[in-house]
Coordinates of C-alpha atoms and ligand atoms in Angstrom, one line a residue:
X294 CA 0.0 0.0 0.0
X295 CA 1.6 3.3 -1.2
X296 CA 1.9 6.4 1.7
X297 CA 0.8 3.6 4.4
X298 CA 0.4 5.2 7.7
X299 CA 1.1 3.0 10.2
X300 CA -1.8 2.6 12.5
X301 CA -0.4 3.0 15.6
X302 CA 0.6 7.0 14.5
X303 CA -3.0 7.4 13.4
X304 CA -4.1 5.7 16.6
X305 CA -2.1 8.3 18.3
X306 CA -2.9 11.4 16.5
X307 CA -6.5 10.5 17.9
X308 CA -5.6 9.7 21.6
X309 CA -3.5 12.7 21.8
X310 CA -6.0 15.0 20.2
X311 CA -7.3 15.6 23.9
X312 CA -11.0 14.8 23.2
X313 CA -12.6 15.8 26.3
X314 CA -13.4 11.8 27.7
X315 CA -10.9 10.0 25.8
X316 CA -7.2 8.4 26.0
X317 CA -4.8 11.9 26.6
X318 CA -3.2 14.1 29.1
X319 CA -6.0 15.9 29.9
X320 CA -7.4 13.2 31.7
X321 CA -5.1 13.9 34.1
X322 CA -5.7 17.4 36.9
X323 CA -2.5 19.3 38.3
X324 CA -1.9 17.5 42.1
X325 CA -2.2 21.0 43.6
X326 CA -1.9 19.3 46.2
X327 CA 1.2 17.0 45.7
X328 CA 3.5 18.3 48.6
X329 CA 1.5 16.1 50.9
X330 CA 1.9 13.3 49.2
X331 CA 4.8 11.1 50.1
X332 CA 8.2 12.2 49.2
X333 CA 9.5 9.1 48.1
X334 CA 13.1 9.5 46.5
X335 CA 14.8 13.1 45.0
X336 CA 16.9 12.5 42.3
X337 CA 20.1 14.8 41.2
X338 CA 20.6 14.9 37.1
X339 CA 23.9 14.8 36.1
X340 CA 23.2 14.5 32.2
X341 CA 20.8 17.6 32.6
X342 CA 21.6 19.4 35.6
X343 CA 18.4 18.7 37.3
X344 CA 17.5 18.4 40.8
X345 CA 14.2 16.1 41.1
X346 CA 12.0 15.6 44.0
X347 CA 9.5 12.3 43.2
X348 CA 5.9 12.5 45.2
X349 CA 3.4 9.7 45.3
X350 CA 0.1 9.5 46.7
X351 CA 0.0 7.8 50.4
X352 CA -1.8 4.6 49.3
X353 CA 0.2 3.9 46.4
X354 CA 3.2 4.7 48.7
X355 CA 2.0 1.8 51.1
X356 CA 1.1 -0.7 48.4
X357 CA 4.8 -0.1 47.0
X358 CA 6.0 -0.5 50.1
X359 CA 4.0 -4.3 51.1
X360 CA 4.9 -5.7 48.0
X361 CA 1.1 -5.3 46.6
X362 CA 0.4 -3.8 43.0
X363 CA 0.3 -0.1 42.6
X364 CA -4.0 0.7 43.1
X365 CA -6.2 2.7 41.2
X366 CA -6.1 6.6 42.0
X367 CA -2.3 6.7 42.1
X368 CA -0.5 9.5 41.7
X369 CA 3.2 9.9 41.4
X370 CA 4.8 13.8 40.6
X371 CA 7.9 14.5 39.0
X372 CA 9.2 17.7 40.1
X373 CA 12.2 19.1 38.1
X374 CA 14.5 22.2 39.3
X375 CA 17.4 23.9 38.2
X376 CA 20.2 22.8 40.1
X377 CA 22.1 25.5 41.5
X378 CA 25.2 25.9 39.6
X379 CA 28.7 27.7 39.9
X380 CA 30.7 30.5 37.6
X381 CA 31.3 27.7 35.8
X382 CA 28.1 26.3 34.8
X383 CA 28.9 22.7 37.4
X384 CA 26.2 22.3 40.3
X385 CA 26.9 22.9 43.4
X386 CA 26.9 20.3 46.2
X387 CA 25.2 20.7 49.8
X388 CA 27.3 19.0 52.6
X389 CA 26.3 15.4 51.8
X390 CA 27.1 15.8 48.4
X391 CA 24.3 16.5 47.2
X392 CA 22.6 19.1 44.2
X393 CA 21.4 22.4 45.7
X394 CA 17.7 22.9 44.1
X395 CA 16.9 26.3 42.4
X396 CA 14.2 27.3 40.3
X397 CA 10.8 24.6 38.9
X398 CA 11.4 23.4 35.4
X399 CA 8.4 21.9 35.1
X400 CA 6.4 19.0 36.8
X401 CA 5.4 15.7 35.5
X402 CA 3.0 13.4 36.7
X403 CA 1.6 9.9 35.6
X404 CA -1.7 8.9 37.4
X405 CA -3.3 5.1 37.4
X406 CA -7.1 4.3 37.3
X407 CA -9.0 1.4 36.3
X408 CA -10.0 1.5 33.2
X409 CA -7.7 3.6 31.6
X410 CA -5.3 2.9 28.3
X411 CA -8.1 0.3 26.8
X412 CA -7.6 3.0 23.7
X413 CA -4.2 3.0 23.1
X414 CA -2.5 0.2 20.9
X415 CA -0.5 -2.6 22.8
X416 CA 2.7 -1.4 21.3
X417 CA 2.4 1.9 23.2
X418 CA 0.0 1.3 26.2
X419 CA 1.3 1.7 29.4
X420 CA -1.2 -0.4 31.5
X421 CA -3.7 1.5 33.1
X422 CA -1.3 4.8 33.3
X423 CA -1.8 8.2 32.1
X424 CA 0.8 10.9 31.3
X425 CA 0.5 14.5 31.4
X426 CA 3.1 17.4 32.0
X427 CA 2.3 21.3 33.7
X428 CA 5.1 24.3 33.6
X429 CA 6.6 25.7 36.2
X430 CA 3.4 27.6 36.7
X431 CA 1.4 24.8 36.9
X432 CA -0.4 25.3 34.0
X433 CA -0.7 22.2 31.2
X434 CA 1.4 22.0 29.1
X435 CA 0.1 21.6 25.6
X436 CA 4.1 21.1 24.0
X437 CA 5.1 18.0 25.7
X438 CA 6.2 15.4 23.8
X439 CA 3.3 13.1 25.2
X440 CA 4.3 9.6 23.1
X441 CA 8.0 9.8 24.2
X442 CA 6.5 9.3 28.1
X443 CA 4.7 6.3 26.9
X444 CA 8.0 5.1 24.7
X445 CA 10.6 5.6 27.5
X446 CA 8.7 4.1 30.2
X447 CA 7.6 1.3 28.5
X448 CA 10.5 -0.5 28.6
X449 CA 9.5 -0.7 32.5
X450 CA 6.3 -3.1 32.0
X451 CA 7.2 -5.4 34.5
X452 CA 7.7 -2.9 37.1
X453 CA 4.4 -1.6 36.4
X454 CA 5.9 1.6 34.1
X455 CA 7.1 3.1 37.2
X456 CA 10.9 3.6 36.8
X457 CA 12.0 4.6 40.5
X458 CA 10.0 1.4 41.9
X459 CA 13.0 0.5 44.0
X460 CA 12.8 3.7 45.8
X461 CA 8.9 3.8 45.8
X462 CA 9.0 0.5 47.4
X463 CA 10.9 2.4 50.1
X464 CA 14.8 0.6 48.6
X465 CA 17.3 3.0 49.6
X466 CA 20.6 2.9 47.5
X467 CA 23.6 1.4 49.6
X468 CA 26.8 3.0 50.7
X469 CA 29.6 4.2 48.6
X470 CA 30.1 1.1 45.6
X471 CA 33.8 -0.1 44.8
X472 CA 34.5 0.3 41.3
X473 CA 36.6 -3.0 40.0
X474 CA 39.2 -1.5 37.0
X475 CA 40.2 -5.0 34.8
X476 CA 40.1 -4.4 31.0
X477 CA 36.7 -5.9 31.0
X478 CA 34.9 -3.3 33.7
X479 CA 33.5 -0.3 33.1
X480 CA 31.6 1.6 35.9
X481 CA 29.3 3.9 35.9
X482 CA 29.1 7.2 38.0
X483 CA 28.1 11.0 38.2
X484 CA 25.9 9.9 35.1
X485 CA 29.2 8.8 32.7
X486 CA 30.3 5.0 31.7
X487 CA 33.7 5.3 32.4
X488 CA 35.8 4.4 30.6
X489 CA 33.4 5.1 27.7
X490 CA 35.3 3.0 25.4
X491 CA 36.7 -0.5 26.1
X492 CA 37.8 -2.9 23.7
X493 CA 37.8 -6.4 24.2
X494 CA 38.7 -9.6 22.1
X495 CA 35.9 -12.0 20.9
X496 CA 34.3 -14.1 23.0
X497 CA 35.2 -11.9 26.6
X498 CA 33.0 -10.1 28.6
X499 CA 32.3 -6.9 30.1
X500 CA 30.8 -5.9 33.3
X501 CA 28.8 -2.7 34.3
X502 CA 28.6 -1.5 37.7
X503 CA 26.5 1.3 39.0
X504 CA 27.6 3.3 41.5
X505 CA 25.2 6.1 41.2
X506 CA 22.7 6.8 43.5
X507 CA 20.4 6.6 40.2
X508 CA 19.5 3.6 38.4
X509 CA 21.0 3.0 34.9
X510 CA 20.7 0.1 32.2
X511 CA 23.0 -0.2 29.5
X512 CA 21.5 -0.6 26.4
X513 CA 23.0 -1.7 23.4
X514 CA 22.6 0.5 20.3
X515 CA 22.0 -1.8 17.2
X516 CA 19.4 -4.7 18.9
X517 CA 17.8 -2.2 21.5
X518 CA 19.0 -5.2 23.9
X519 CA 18.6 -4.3 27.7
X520 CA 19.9 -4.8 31.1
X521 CA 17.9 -5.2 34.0
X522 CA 17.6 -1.7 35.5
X523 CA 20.6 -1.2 37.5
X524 CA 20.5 -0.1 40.7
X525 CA 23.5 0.8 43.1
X526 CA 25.9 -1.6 43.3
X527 CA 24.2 -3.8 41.1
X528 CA 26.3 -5.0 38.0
X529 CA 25.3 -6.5 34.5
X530 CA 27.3 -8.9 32.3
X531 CA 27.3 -9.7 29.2
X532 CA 29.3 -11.7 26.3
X533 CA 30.6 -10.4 23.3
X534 CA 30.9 -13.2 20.7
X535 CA 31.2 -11.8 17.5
X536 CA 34.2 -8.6 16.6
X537 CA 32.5 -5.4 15.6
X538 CA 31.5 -1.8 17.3
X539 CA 28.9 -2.3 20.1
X540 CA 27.3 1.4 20.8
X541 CA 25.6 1.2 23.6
X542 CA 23.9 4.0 25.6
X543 CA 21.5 4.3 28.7
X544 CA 18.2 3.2 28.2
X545 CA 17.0 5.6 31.3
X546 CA 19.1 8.7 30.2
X547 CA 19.7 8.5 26.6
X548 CA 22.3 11.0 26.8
X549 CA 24.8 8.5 28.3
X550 CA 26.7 7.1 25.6
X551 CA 29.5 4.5 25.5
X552 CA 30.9 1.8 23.1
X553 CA 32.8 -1.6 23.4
X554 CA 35.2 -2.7 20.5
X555 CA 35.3 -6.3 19.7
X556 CA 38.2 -7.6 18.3
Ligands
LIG1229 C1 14.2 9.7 28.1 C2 13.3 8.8 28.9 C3 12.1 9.4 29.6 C4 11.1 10.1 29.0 C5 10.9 10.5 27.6 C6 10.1 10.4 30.1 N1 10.6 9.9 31.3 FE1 9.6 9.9 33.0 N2 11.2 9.1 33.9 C7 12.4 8.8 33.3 C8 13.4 8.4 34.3 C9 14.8 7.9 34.1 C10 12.7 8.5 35.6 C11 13.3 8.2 37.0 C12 13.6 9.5 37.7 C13 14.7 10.4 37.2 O1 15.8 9.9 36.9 O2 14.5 11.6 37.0 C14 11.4 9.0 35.3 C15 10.4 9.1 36.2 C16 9.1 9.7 36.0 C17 8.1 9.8 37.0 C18 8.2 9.4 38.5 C19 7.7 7.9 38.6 C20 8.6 6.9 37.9 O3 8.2 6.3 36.8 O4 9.8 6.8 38.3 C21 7.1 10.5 36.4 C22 5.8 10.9 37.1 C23 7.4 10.7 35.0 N3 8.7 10.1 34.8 C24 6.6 11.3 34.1 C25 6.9 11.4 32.8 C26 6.1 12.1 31.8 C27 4.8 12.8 32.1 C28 6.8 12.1 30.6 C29 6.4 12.7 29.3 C30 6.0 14.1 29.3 C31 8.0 11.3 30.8 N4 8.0 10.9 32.1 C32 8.9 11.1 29.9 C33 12.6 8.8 32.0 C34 11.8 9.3 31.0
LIG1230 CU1 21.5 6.3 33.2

């Protein structure tokens, strides 16, 4: 079929015309409210100089928290700020090491009720999870790029979509990690693979190991292959049989890049 559009786009274009009642942002109010909901976790962007503070409702909290799926009503609130930086553009630290926060970006919030994401195909839906963004003023914001939310989270089905679920279900990150520093290691800290190249001969292995605070997955470029989400301390293996360029980047923070030679 000539100009074929595939149906998922036009399923889209649809959902995300915000018809009042249907699949879309909209569905979704501003949690005026959100800073009595549970602090769960802040986060501090290196890749984007960020400071995050993550709020979910109390119940959804709780449920996290026993072990018990995520209920209907939930509410979970992104809220990005500047972080405070230097003369020379690099954030500042508080005594614990920590991202100073300055400004609202912008706040982003997914909410969870039975019933909804029956409209959107399989390919995108994110079980019963909306998306919708609000500025700094709190106002919605109509410019979001609404099918990336569904696209990067997705990836997350098993943990219900929710990518800080370790922290939700109340999983502090550990103490300081050791990085190990054989040929075949690269770790991963202050949002970098280091050392962003290796190079290995076929049929060896390489081993990730997260020392931030924040989870990471490495994701390999060309097959879209990925690690379990890494949390602190955790590590991923994998083999490299065949010799060839392996890009690979972070499936969490795209921005993180790094490659592995096989030779
Ligand atoms: C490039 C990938 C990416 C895209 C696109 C993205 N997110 Fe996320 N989201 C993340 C990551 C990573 C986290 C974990 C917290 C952090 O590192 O800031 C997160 C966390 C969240 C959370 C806190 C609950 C959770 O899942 O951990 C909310 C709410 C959220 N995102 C909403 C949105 C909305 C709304 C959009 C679209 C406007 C969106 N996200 C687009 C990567 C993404
Ligand atoms: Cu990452």
């Amino acid at each position: 079929m000539k100009n074929h559009v595939p149906s998922v786009l036009v399923v889209l274009a649809v959902v995300f015309a915000a018809v009042p009642g249907s699949a879309g942002p909209e569905k979704i109010a501003f949690p005026a409210n959100y800073k009595d909901h549970v602090l769960y976790a802040t986060v501090d962007r290196y890749d984007n100089k960020q400071y995050r503070e993550l709020y979910g409702t109390a119940e959804g909290v709780k449920a996290a928290r026993e072990g018990k799926p995520i209920p209907s009503g939930t509410v979970l609130t992104l809220v990005q700020y500047k972080a405070q930086v230097d003369d020379a553009g690099n954030p500042v630290k508080d005594v614990n090491g920590r991202f100073i926060k300055g400004d609202v970006v912008g706040i982003t919030v997914m909410e969870k009720r039975t019933g909804w994401g029956t409209e959107y195909p399989d390919e995108i839906r994110n079980g019963e999870w909306e998306y919708s963004a609000f500025g700094a003023d709190q106002k919605f914001n109509d410019k979001a790029n609404y099918k990336a939310c569904f696209q990067c989270h997705k990836p997350h089905a098993k943990q219900d979509f929710v990518i800080s679920a370790a922290r939700l279900a109340g999983k502090a990150p550990g103490g300081p990690v050791a990085m190990k520093t054989s040929p075949n290691d690269v770790g991963i800290s202050g949002f970098a693979f280091g050392p962003g190249k290796v190079t290995v001969a076929a049929g060896q292995y390489v081993t990730w190991t997260n020392g931030d605070d924040s989870p990471h997955q490495v994701t390999i470029t060309q097959s879209q292959e990925r690690s379990a989400v890494l949390l602190k301390g955790q590590s991923h293996t994998r083999a490299f049989a065949a010799p060839g360029v392996y890009d690979y980047s972070c499936g969490l923070h795209p921005n993180m890049k790094g490659s592995v030679e096989v030779k």
